[in-house]
PDB file of C-alpha atoms in Angstrom:
ATOM      1  CA  MET A   1     -12.583 -20.321   8.664  1.00 51.00           C
ATOM      2  CA  SER A   2     -16.501 -19.584   8.243  1.00 56.00           C
ATOM      3  CA  ALA A   3     -18.240 -19.088   4.880  1.00 80.00           C
ATOM      4  CA  VAL A   4     -19.014 -15.558   5.577  1.00 91.00           C
ATOM      5  CA  GLN A   5     -16.137 -13.741   7.397  1.00 95.00           C
ATOM      6  CA  ARG A   6     -17.179 -10.744   9.720  1.00 97.00           C
ATOM      7  CA  VAL A   7     -14.779  -7.970   9.018  1.00 98.00           C
ATOM      8  CA  GLY A   8     -14.643  -4.748  10.852  1.00 98.00           C
ATOM      9  CA  LEU A   9     -12.864  -1.640  10.053  1.00 98.00           C
ATOM     10  CA  ILE A  10      -9.792  -0.384  12.265  1.00 98.00           C
ATOM     11  CA  GLY A  11      -9.869   3.406  11.458  1.00 97.00           C
ATOM     12  CA  ALA A  12     -12.571   5.736  10.306  1.00 96.00           C
ATOM     13  CA  GLY A  13     -10.342   8.074   7.672  1.00 92.00           C
ATOM     14  CA  TYR A  14     -10.191   8.300   4.329  1.00 88.00           C
ATOM     15  CA  ILE A  15      -9.284   4.989   2.964  1.00 93.00           C
ATOM     16  CA  ALA A  16     -11.760   3.437   4.937  1.00 97.00           C
ATOM     17  CA  THR A  17     -14.611   3.883   2.446  1.00 96.00           C
ATOM     18  CA  TRP A  18     -12.982   2.098   0.053  1.00 95.00           C
ATOM     19  CA  HIS A  19     -12.338  -0.631   1.999  1.00 97.00           C
ATOM     20  CA  ALA A  20     -15.869  -0.776   3.435  1.00 97.00           C
ATOM     21  CA  ASP A  21     -17.097  -0.814  -0.575  1.00 96.00           C
ATOM     22  CA  ALA A  22     -14.877  -3.859  -1.133  1.00 95.00           C
ATOM     23  CA  ILE A  23     -16.099  -6.009   1.469  1.00 96.00           C
ATOM     24  CA  ARG A  24     -19.620  -5.291   0.574  1.00 94.00           C
ATOM     25  CA  ALA A  25     -18.515  -6.186  -2.754  1.00 94.00           C
ATOM     26  CA  CYS A  26     -17.486  -9.708  -1.760  1.00 93.00           C
ATOM     27  CA  LYS A  27     -20.059 -12.735  -1.237  1.00 93.00           C
ATOM     28  CA  ASP A  28     -18.391 -14.217   1.293  1.00 95.00           C
ATOM     29  CA  ALA A  29     -17.674 -11.019   3.512  1.00 96.00           C
ATOM     30  CA  GLN A  30     -19.932  -9.021   5.415  1.00 97.00           C
ATOM     31  CA  LEU A  31     -18.928  -5.852   7.053  1.00 98.00           C
ATOM     32  CA  VAL A  32     -19.929  -5.462  10.879  1.00 98.00           C
ATOM     33  CA  ALA A  33     -18.461  -2.821  12.569  1.00 98.00           C
ATOM     34  CA  ILE A  34     -16.214   0.226  12.398  1.00 98.00           C
ATOM     35  CA  CYS A  35     -13.231   1.132  15.052  1.00 98.00           C
ATOM     36  CA  ASP A  36     -11.892   4.237  15.920  1.00 98.00           C
ATOM     37  CA  VAL A  37     -10.418   6.051  18.783  1.00 97.00           C
ATOM     38  CA  SER A  38     -12.811   9.103  17.633  1.00 97.00           C
ATOM     39  CA  ALA A  39     -16.093   7.900  18.502  1.00 97.00           C
ATOM     40  CA  SER A  40     -17.702  10.477  16.088  1.00 97.00           C
ATOM     41  CA  ALA A  41     -15.480   9.585  13.544  1.00 97.00           C
ATOM     42  CA  ALA A  42     -16.794   5.272  13.871  1.00 98.00           C
ATOM     43  CA  GLU A  43     -20.228   6.541  14.763  1.00 97.00           C
ATOM     44  CA  GLY A  44     -20.377   8.363  11.701  1.00 97.00           C
ATOM     45  CA  MET A  45     -19.253   6.507   9.057  1.00 97.00           C
ATOM     46  CA  ALA A  46     -20.947   3.297  11.033  1.00 98.00           C
ATOM     47  CA  GLN A  47     -24.560   4.961  10.473  1.00 97.00           C
ATOM     48  CA  GLY A  48     -23.698   5.325   7.107  1.00 96.00           C
ATOM     49  CA  TYR A  49     -22.913   1.971   6.428  1.00 97.00           C
ATOM     50  CA  GLY A  50     -25.527   0.521   8.966  1.00 97.00           C
ATOM     51  CA  VAL A  51     -23.531  -1.144  11.200  1.00 98.00           C
ATOM     52  CA  ALA A  52     -22.043  -1.175  14.485  1.00 98.00           C
ATOM     53  CA  ALA A  53     -19.339   1.053  16.040  1.00 98.00           C
ATOM     54  CA  TYR A  54     -16.645   0.902  18.725  1.00 98.00           C
ATOM     55  CA  THR A  55     -13.769   2.653  19.895  1.00 97.00           C
ATOM     56  CA  SER A  56     -11.370  -0.389  21.030  1.00 96.00           C
ATOM     57  CA  ILE A  57     -10.254  -3.515  19.689  1.00 97.00           C
ATOM     58  CA  ALA A  58     -10.996  -4.983  22.968  1.00 96.00           C
ATOM     59  CA  ASP A  59     -14.872  -4.270  22.608  1.00 97.00           C
ATOM     60  CA  MET A  60     -15.407  -4.874  19.439  1.00 98.00           C
ATOM     61  CA  ALA A  61     -13.506  -8.230  19.020  1.00 96.00           C
ATOM     62  CA  GLY A  62     -16.229 -10.334  19.992  1.00 95.00           C
ATOM     63  CA  ALA A  63     -18.206  -9.317  16.957  1.00 97.00           C
ATOM     64  CA  VAL A  64     -15.712 -10.138  14.241  1.00 98.00           C
ATOM     65  CA  ASP A  65     -13.875 -12.973  12.641  1.00 97.00           C
ATOM     66  CA  ALA A  66     -11.535 -10.597  10.936  1.00 98.00           C
ATOM     67  CA  VAL A  67     -10.642  -6.868  10.770  1.00 98.00           C
ATOM     68  CA  HIS A  68      -8.675  -4.568   8.096  1.00 98.00           C
ATOM     69  CA  ILE A  69      -6.111  -2.179   9.890  1.00 98.00           C
ATOM     70  CA  LEU A  70      -6.215   1.527   8.235  1.00 98.00           C
ATOM     71  CA  THR A  71      -4.593   3.628  10.921  1.00 97.00           C
ATOM     72  CA  PRO A  72      -1.399   5.885  10.135  1.00 95.00           C
ATOM     73  CA  PRO A  73       1.093   2.792   9.421  1.00 96.00           C
ATOM     74  CA  ASN A  74       3.165   4.035  13.082  1.00 96.00           C
ATOM     75  CA  LEU A  75       0.187   1.970  14.839  1.00 97.00           C
ATOM     76  CA  HIS A  76       0.128  -1.109  12.186  1.00 98.00           C
ATOM     77  CA  HIS A  77       2.290  -3.307  14.317  1.00 98.00           C
ATOM     78  CA  ALA A  78       0.786  -2.586  17.467  1.00 98.00           C
ATOM     79  CA  LEU A  79      -2.685  -3.070  16.579  1.00 98.00           C
ATOM     80  CA  ALA A  80      -1.993  -6.029  14.125  1.00 98.00           C
ATOM     81  CA  LEU A  81      -0.817  -7.922  17.015  1.00 98.00           C
ATOM     82  CA  GLU A  82      -3.395  -6.918  19.217  1.00 98.00           C
ATOM     83  CA  CYS A  83      -5.748  -7.964  16.835  1.00 98.00           C
ATOM     84  CA  ILE A  84      -3.886 -11.236  16.071  1.00 98.00           C
ATOM     85  CA  GLU A  85      -3.516 -12.382  19.748  1.00 97.00           C
ATOM     86  CA  ALA A  86      -7.489 -11.930  19.668  1.00 97.00           C
ATOM     87  CA  GLY A  87      -7.558 -14.762  17.272  1.00 97.00           C
ATOM     88  CA  LEU A  88      -8.637 -12.142  14.022  1.00 98.00           C
ATOM     89  CA  HIS A  89      -7.283 -12.600  10.940  1.00 98.00           C
ATOM     90  CA  VAL A  90      -6.129  -9.267   9.701  1.00 98.00           C
ATOM     91  CA  ILE A  91      -5.179  -7.207   6.835  1.00 98.00           C
ATOM     92  CA  VAL A  92      -2.923  -4.495   7.043  1.00 98.00           C
ATOM     93  CA  GLU A  93      -3.090  -1.367   4.934  1.00 96.00           C
ATOM     94  CA  LYS A  94       0.729  -0.762   3.528  1.00 94.00           C
ATOM     95  CA  PRO A  95       3.121   0.195   4.429  1.00 95.00           C
ATOM     96  CA  VAL A  96       2.666  -2.764   6.884  1.00 96.00           C
ATOM     97  CA  ALA A  97       5.218  -1.556   9.425  1.00 96.00           C
ATOM     98  CA  LEU A  98       7.838   0.738   9.496  1.00 95.00           C
ATOM     99  CA  SER A  99      10.709  -1.885   9.477  1.00 94.00           C
ATOM    100  CA  VAL A 100      11.418  -5.438   8.281  1.00 94.00           C
ATOM    101  CA  ALA A 101      11.162  -6.417  12.190  1.00 97.00           C
ATOM    102  CA  GLU A 102       7.973  -5.390  13.043  1.00 97.00           C
ATOM    103  CA  THR A 103       6.718  -6.629   9.316  1.00 96.00           C
ATOM    104  CA  GLN A 104       8.078 -10.013  10.684  1.00 97.00           C
ATOM    105  CA  GLU A 105       6.709  -9.832  14.183  1.00 98.00           C
ATOM    106  CA  ILE A 106       3.414  -9.918  12.956  1.00 98.00           C
ATOM    107  CA  VAL A 107       4.127 -12.663  10.198  1.00 98.00           C
ATOM    108  CA  ASP A 108       5.367 -14.583  13.074  1.00 98.00           C
ATOM    109  CA  ALA A 109       2.334 -14.080  15.529  1.00 98.00           C
ATOM    110  CA  ALA A 110       0.058 -14.691  13.095  1.00 98.00           C
ATOM    111  CA  ALA A 111       1.442 -18.455  12.100  1.00 98.00           C
ATOM    112  CA  GLN A 112       1.637 -19.045  16.033  1.00 98.00           C
ATOM    113  CA  LYS A 113      -2.147 -17.970  16.639  1.00 98.00           C
ATOM    114  CA  GLY A 114      -3.143 -19.741  13.344  1.00 97.00           C
ATOM    115  CA  VAL A 115      -5.127 -16.713  11.974  1.00 98.00           C
ATOM    116  CA  GLN A 116      -4.038 -14.956   8.293  1.00 97.00           C
ATOM    117  CA  PHE A 117      -2.027 -12.083   7.575  1.00 98.00           C
ATOM    118  CA  ALA A 118      -2.317 -10.260   4.363  1.00 96.00           C
ATOM    119  CA  ALA A 119      -0.717  -6.827   3.074  1.00 95.00           C
ATOM    120  CA  GLY A 120      -2.972  -4.434   1.116  1.00 92.00           C
ATOM    121  CA  HIS A 121      -0.793  -4.421  -1.865  1.00 92.00           C
ATOM    122  CA  ASN A 122      -4.237  -3.580  -4.141  1.00 91.00           C
ATOM    123  CA  PHE A 123      -2.400  -3.022  -7.302  1.00 95.00           C
ATOM    124  CA  LEU A 124      -0.940  -6.668  -7.563  1.00 95.00           C
ATOM    125  CA  GLY A 125      -4.518  -8.082  -7.465  1.00 93.00           C
ATOM    126  CA  VAL A 126      -5.836  -5.651 -10.827  1.00 95.00           C
ATOM    127  CA  PRO A 127      -6.620  -8.102 -13.695  1.00 97.00           C
ATOM    128  CA  GLY A 128      -3.932  -6.486 -15.906  1.00 98.00           C
ATOM    129  CA  TYR A 129      -0.732  -7.126 -13.447  1.00 98.00           C
ATOM    130  CA  GLN A 130      -2.234 -10.709 -13.296  1.00 97.00           C
ATOM    131  CA  ARG A 131      -1.902 -10.965 -17.103  1.00 98.00           C
ATOM    132  CA  LEU A 132       1.632  -9.105 -17.346  1.00 98.00           C
ATOM    133  CA  LYS A 133       3.131 -11.341 -14.627  1.00 98.00           C
ATOM    134  CA  SER A 134       1.553 -14.454 -16.262  1.00 97.00           C
ATOM    135  CA  ALA A 135       3.939 -13.340 -19.300  1.00 97.00           C
ATOM    136  CA  VAL A 136       6.585 -12.613 -17.785  1.00 97.00           C
ATOM    137  CA  LYS A 137       6.434 -16.317 -16.209  1.00 96.00           C
ATOM    138  CA  ALA A 138       5.465 -17.937 -19.149  1.00 97.00           C
ATOM    139  CA  GLY A 139       8.509 -16.267 -20.911  1.00 97.00           C
ATOM    140  CA  ASP A 140       6.341 -14.314 -23.641  1.00 97.00           C
ATOM    141  CA  LEU A 141       8.835 -11.020 -23.174  1.00 98.00           C
ATOM    142  CA  GLY A 142      11.838 -13.101 -23.380  1.00 97.00           C
ATOM    143  CA  ARG A 143      14.474 -12.540 -20.993  1.00 97.00           C
ATOM    144  CA  ILE A 144      13.876  -9.536 -18.868  1.00 98.00           C
ATOM    145  CA  ASN A 145      16.257  -7.186 -18.567  1.00 97.00           C
ATOM    146  CA  ALA A 146      14.973  -4.181 -17.270  1.00 98.00           C
ATOM    147  CA  ILE A 147      11.721  -2.686 -15.416  1.00 98.00           C
ATOM    148  CA  GLU A 148      10.477   0.679 -14.596  1.00 98.00           C
ATOM    149  CA  VAL A 149       7.926   1.666 -12.431  1.00 98.00           C
ATOM    150  CA  ASN A 150       6.284   5.404 -12.154  1.00 98.00           C
ATOM    151  CA  TRP A 151       4.453   6.881  -9.406  1.00 97.00           C
ATOM    152  CA  CYS A 152       4.092  10.147 -10.910  1.00 97.00           C
ATOM    153  CA  LEU A 153       1.012  12.089  -8.950  1.00 96.00           C
ATOM    154  CA  PRO A 154       0.163  15.210  -7.595  1.00 95.00           C
ATOM    155  CA  LEU A 155       0.226  15.052  -3.403  1.00 94.00           C
ATOM    156  CA  GLY A 156      -2.127  17.600  -2.311  1.00 91.00           C
ATOM    157  CA  PRO A 157      -0.539  17.573   1.088  1.00 92.00           C
ATOM    158  CA  LEU A 158       2.618  18.698   0.075  1.00 91.00           C
ATOM    159  CA  ARG A 159       0.766  21.892  -0.996  1.00 86.00           C
ATOM    160  CA  ALA A 160      -2.296  22.711   0.941  1.00 89.00           C
ATOM    161  CA  GLY A 161      -1.753  20.672   4.091  1.00 89.00           C
ATOM    162  CA  PRO A 162      -3.293  19.445   6.549  1.00 92.00           C
ATOM    163  CA  TYR A 163       0.621  19.661   7.549  1.00 93.00           C
ATOM    164  CA  GLY A 164       0.400  17.516  10.501  1.00 91.00           C
ATOM    165  CA  LEU A 165      -0.298  13.985   8.848  1.00 92.00           C
ATOM    166  CA  TRP A 166       1.974  10.922   9.614  1.00 94.00           C
ATOM    167  CA  LEU A 167       2.630  11.315   5.816  1.00 93.00           C
ATOM    168  CA  LEU A 168       4.576  14.587   6.389  1.00 95.00           C
ATOM    169  CA  GLN A 169       6.274  14.439   9.594  1.00 95.00           C
ATOM    170  CA  GLU A 170       9.419  12.520   8.597  1.00 94.00           C
ATOM    171  CA  PRO A 171      11.014  12.754   4.764  1.00 93.00           C
ATOM    172  CA  ARG A 172      11.301   8.925   4.911  1.00 93.00           C
ATOM    173  CA  ASN A 173       7.228   8.649   5.195  1.00 95.00           C
ATOM    174  CA  LEU A 174       6.656  10.024   1.786  1.00 94.00           C
ATOM    175  CA  LEU A 175       8.560   6.976   0.323  1.00 92.00           C
ATOM    176  CA  LEU A 176       7.593   4.443   2.741  1.00 93.00           C
ATOM    177  CA  GLU A 177       3.530   5.054   2.005  1.00 93.00           C
ATOM    178  CA  LEU A 178       3.784   5.571  -2.072  1.00 94.00           C
ATOM    179  CA  GLY A 179       6.802   3.624  -2.315  1.00 93.00           C
ATOM    180  CA  ALA A 180       4.994   0.906  -0.908  1.00 93.00           C
ATOM    181  CA  HIS A 181       3.143  -0.057  -4.425  1.00 94.00           C
ATOM    182  CA  PRO A 182       5.820   0.569  -7.023  1.00 96.00           C
ATOM    183  CA  TYR A 183       8.072  -1.704  -4.982  1.00 96.00           C
ATOM    184  CA  ALA A 184       5.827  -4.770  -4.451  1.00 96.00           C
ATOM    185  CA  PHE A 185       5.614  -4.650  -8.316  1.00 97.00           C
ATOM    186  CA  ALA A 186       9.299  -5.292  -8.499  1.00 97.00           C
ATOM    187  CA  VAL A 187       9.857  -7.518  -5.590  1.00 96.00           C
ATOM    188  CA  ASP A 188       6.905  -9.377  -6.701  1.00 97.00           C
ATOM    189  CA  LEU A 189       8.265  -9.553 -10.200  1.00 97.00           C
ATOM    190  CA  LEU A 190      11.571 -10.434  -9.748  1.00 97.00           C
ATOM    191  CA  GLY A 191      12.261 -10.970  -5.940  1.00 95.00           C
ATOM    192  CA  GLU A 192      14.765  -9.329  -3.601  1.00 94.00           C
ATOM    193  CA  LEU A 193      16.175  -5.772  -4.762  1.00 96.00           C
ATOM    194  CA  LYS A 194      19.670  -3.990  -4.227  1.00 97.00           C
ATOM    195  CA  ILE A 195      18.977  -0.518  -4.358  1.00 96.00           C
ATOM    196  CA  LEU A 196      22.213   1.389  -5.910  1.00 98.00           C
ATOM    197  CA  SER A 197      20.854   4.977  -5.257  1.00 98.00           C
ATOM    198  CA  ALA A 198      18.835   7.348  -4.557  1.00 96.00           C
ATOM    199  CA  GLU A 199      18.336  11.002  -5.969  1.00 97.00           C
ATOM    200  CA  LEU A 200      15.912  13.585  -4.933  1.00 96.00           C
ATOM    201  CA  ASN A 201      14.828  16.872  -6.322  1.00 97.00           C
ATOM    202  CA  GLN A 202      12.113  19.859  -6.619  1.00 96.00           C
ATOM    203  CA  PRO A 203      11.951  20.311  -2.517  1.00 96.00           C
ATOM    204  CA  VAL A 204       9.200  22.542  -1.016  1.00 94.00           C
ATOM    205  CA  THR A 205       9.639  24.182   1.993  1.00 95.00           C
ATOM    206  CA  LEU A 206       6.218  23.191   4.644  1.00 95.00           C
ATOM    207  CA  PRO A 207       5.002  25.679   7.091  1.00 93.00           C
ATOM    208  CA  GLY A 208       7.617  25.219  10.115  1.00 91.00           C
ATOM    209  CA  GLY A 209      10.515  25.328   7.688  1.00 94.00           C
ATOM    210  CA  ALA A 210      11.019  21.551   7.212  1.00 94.00           C
ATOM    211  CA  ILE A 211      11.928  20.509   3.774  1.00 95.00           C
ATOM    212  CA  ARG A 212      10.118  18.076   1.488  1.00 96.00           C
ATOM    213  CA  HIS A 213      11.164  16.539  -1.849  1.00 96.00           C
ATOM    214  CA  GLN A 214       8.518  15.920  -4.542  1.00 96.00           C
ATOM    215  CA  SER A 215      10.335  13.941  -7.065  1.00 96.00           C
ATOM    216  CA  TRP A 216      12.998  10.928  -6.066  1.00 96.00           C
ATOM    217  CA  ARG A 217      14.622   8.410  -8.429  1.00 97.00           C
ATOM    218  CA  VAL A 218      15.530   5.176  -6.972  1.00 97.00           C
ATOM    219  CA  LEU A 219      17.828   2.949  -9.178  1.00 98.00           C
ATOM    220  CA  ALA A 220      17.887  -0.880  -7.879  1.00 98.00           C
ATOM    221  CA  ARG A 221      19.196  -3.870  -9.427  1.00 98.00           C
ATOM    222  CA  ALA A 222      17.501  -7.799  -9.116  1.00 97.00           C
ATOM    223  CA  GLY A 223      20.221  -9.992 -10.122  1.00 95.00           C
ATOM    224  CA  THR A 224      21.070  -8.761 -13.853  1.00 95.00           C
ATOM    225  CA  VAL A 225      17.783  -6.900 -14.321  1.00 98.00           C
ATOM    226  CA  ASP A 226      18.053  -3.041 -14.098  1.00 98.00           C
ATOM    227  CA  VAL A 227      15.080  -1.448 -11.880  1.00 98.00           C
ATOM    228  CA  ASN A 228      14.355   2.365 -12.012  1.00 98.00           C
ATOM    229  CA  PHE A 229      11.823   3.883  -9.924  1.00 98.00           C
ATOM    230  CA  ASN A 230      10.617   7.119 -10.259  1.00 98.00           C
ATOM    231  CA  PHE A 231       8.215   9.154  -8.010  1.00 97.00           C
ATOM    232  CA  SER A 232       6.759  12.899  -8.534  1.00 97.00           C
ATOM    233  CA  MET A 233       4.527  14.463  -6.430  1.00 96.00           C
ATOM    234  CA  VAL A 234       4.604  17.828  -8.297  1.00 94.00           C
ATOM    235  CA  GLU A 235       1.313  19.007 -10.717  1.00 91.00           C
ATOM    236  CA  THR A 236       1.881  16.452 -12.879  1.00 89.00           C
ATOM    237  CA  TYR A 237      -0.039  14.149 -15.720  1.00 92.00           C
ATOM    238  CA  ASP A 238      -1.139  11.096 -13.314  1.00 95.00           C
ATOM    239  CA  ASP A 239       1.554   7.980 -14.936  1.00 97.00           C
ATOM    240  CA  ARG A 240       1.309   5.272 -12.407  1.00 98.00           C
ATOM    241  CA  SER A 241       2.668   2.901 -14.951  1.00 98.00           C
ATOM    242  CA  LEU A 242       4.833  -0.443 -14.968  1.00 98.00           C
ATOM    243  CA  THR A 243       6.700  -1.223 -18.034  1.00 98.00           C
ATOM    244  CA  VAL A 244       8.764  -4.304 -18.410  1.00 98.00           C
ATOM    245  CA  ARG A 245      11.157  -4.706 -21.341  1.00 98.00           C
ATOM    246  CA  GLY A 246      12.470  -8.484 -22.487  1.00 98.00           C
ATOM    247  CA  SER A 247      14.804  -9.780 -25.461  1.00 98.00           C
ATOM    248  CA  SER A 248      11.887 -10.672 -27.476  1.00 96.00           C
ATOM    249  CA  GLY A 249       9.105  -8.142 -26.223  1.00 97.00           C
ATOM    250  CA  MET A 250       7.535  -5.088 -23.862  1.00 98.00           C
ATOM    251  CA  ALA A 251       4.817  -4.567 -22.019  1.00 98.00           C
ATOM    252  CA  ARG A 252       3.705  -1.748 -20.532  1.00 98.00           C
ATOM    253  CA  LEU A 253       0.723  -1.677 -17.455  1.00 98.00           C
ATOM    254  CA  ASP A 254      -1.382   1.513 -16.410  1.00 98.00           C
ATOM    255  CA  TYR A 255      -2.016   0.127 -12.897  1.00 98.00           C
ATOM    256  CA  ALA A 256      -4.461   2.999 -11.939  1.00 96.00           C
ATOM    257  CA  ALA A 257      -6.496   2.451 -15.108  1.00 97.00           C
ATOM    258  CA  ASP A 258      -5.818  -1.368 -15.498  1.00 97.00           C
ATOM    259  CA  THR A 259      -4.668  -1.347 -18.779  1.00 98.00           C
ATOM    260  CA  LEU A 260      -1.847  -3.287 -20.393  1.00 98.00           C
ATOM    261  CA  VAL A 261      -0.374  -2.883 -23.750  1.00 98.00           C
ATOM    262  CA  THR A 262       2.011  -5.508 -25.196  1.00 96.00           C
TER     263      THR A 262
END
């Protein structure tokens, strides 16, 4: 890789400004382009950041070394493969794809092309989580017997729209979108999970009659460790936390606020 990576963003929606600001905070990266199929969206954001605007990856590819793919998840797989084929390094927002097979295809394509691929699991990078992970690996909490991960945060689109978002098009999309963060913690700490059960509650009817559930409880296991995922999208106090219980200690990470208590 060159000393400074020229980075383009694909998708100029809500999350794009977070990525743009993060790139600007990195000494080894330079934001140079915004790409979106909507010319007005690409140009509007590009003007705000003083970079070039594009409406196709083919036109942008020669101007960048790497891209962040920030489109709706159903588009990630095809866009990632196109960018990899163009020789670009890629970061793909979570969920990377809609299946393990699609994700593996991206991983294999990047390896074959000799470029870097990374998934956008940002909460794995917060300093508090890194300290927690180090404590678990060092045995500071003893033998781990259970972890609980909460994602309790109101989800506005369930009550006020827009109802055409990919997020609301199918029931599973809520879990694919929101579950990626809690699942990433559990898999990173414990390895492969076995899902035991899932319970849904607090249904809400969307315009047109579709029903979506606002709370999910998923029970899983990793070896002998019990794993409990709690999702709540009702009007609730923000509790995005990871609790790890061991034979000689316990730790609770508020990963939204990056606060760790042991």
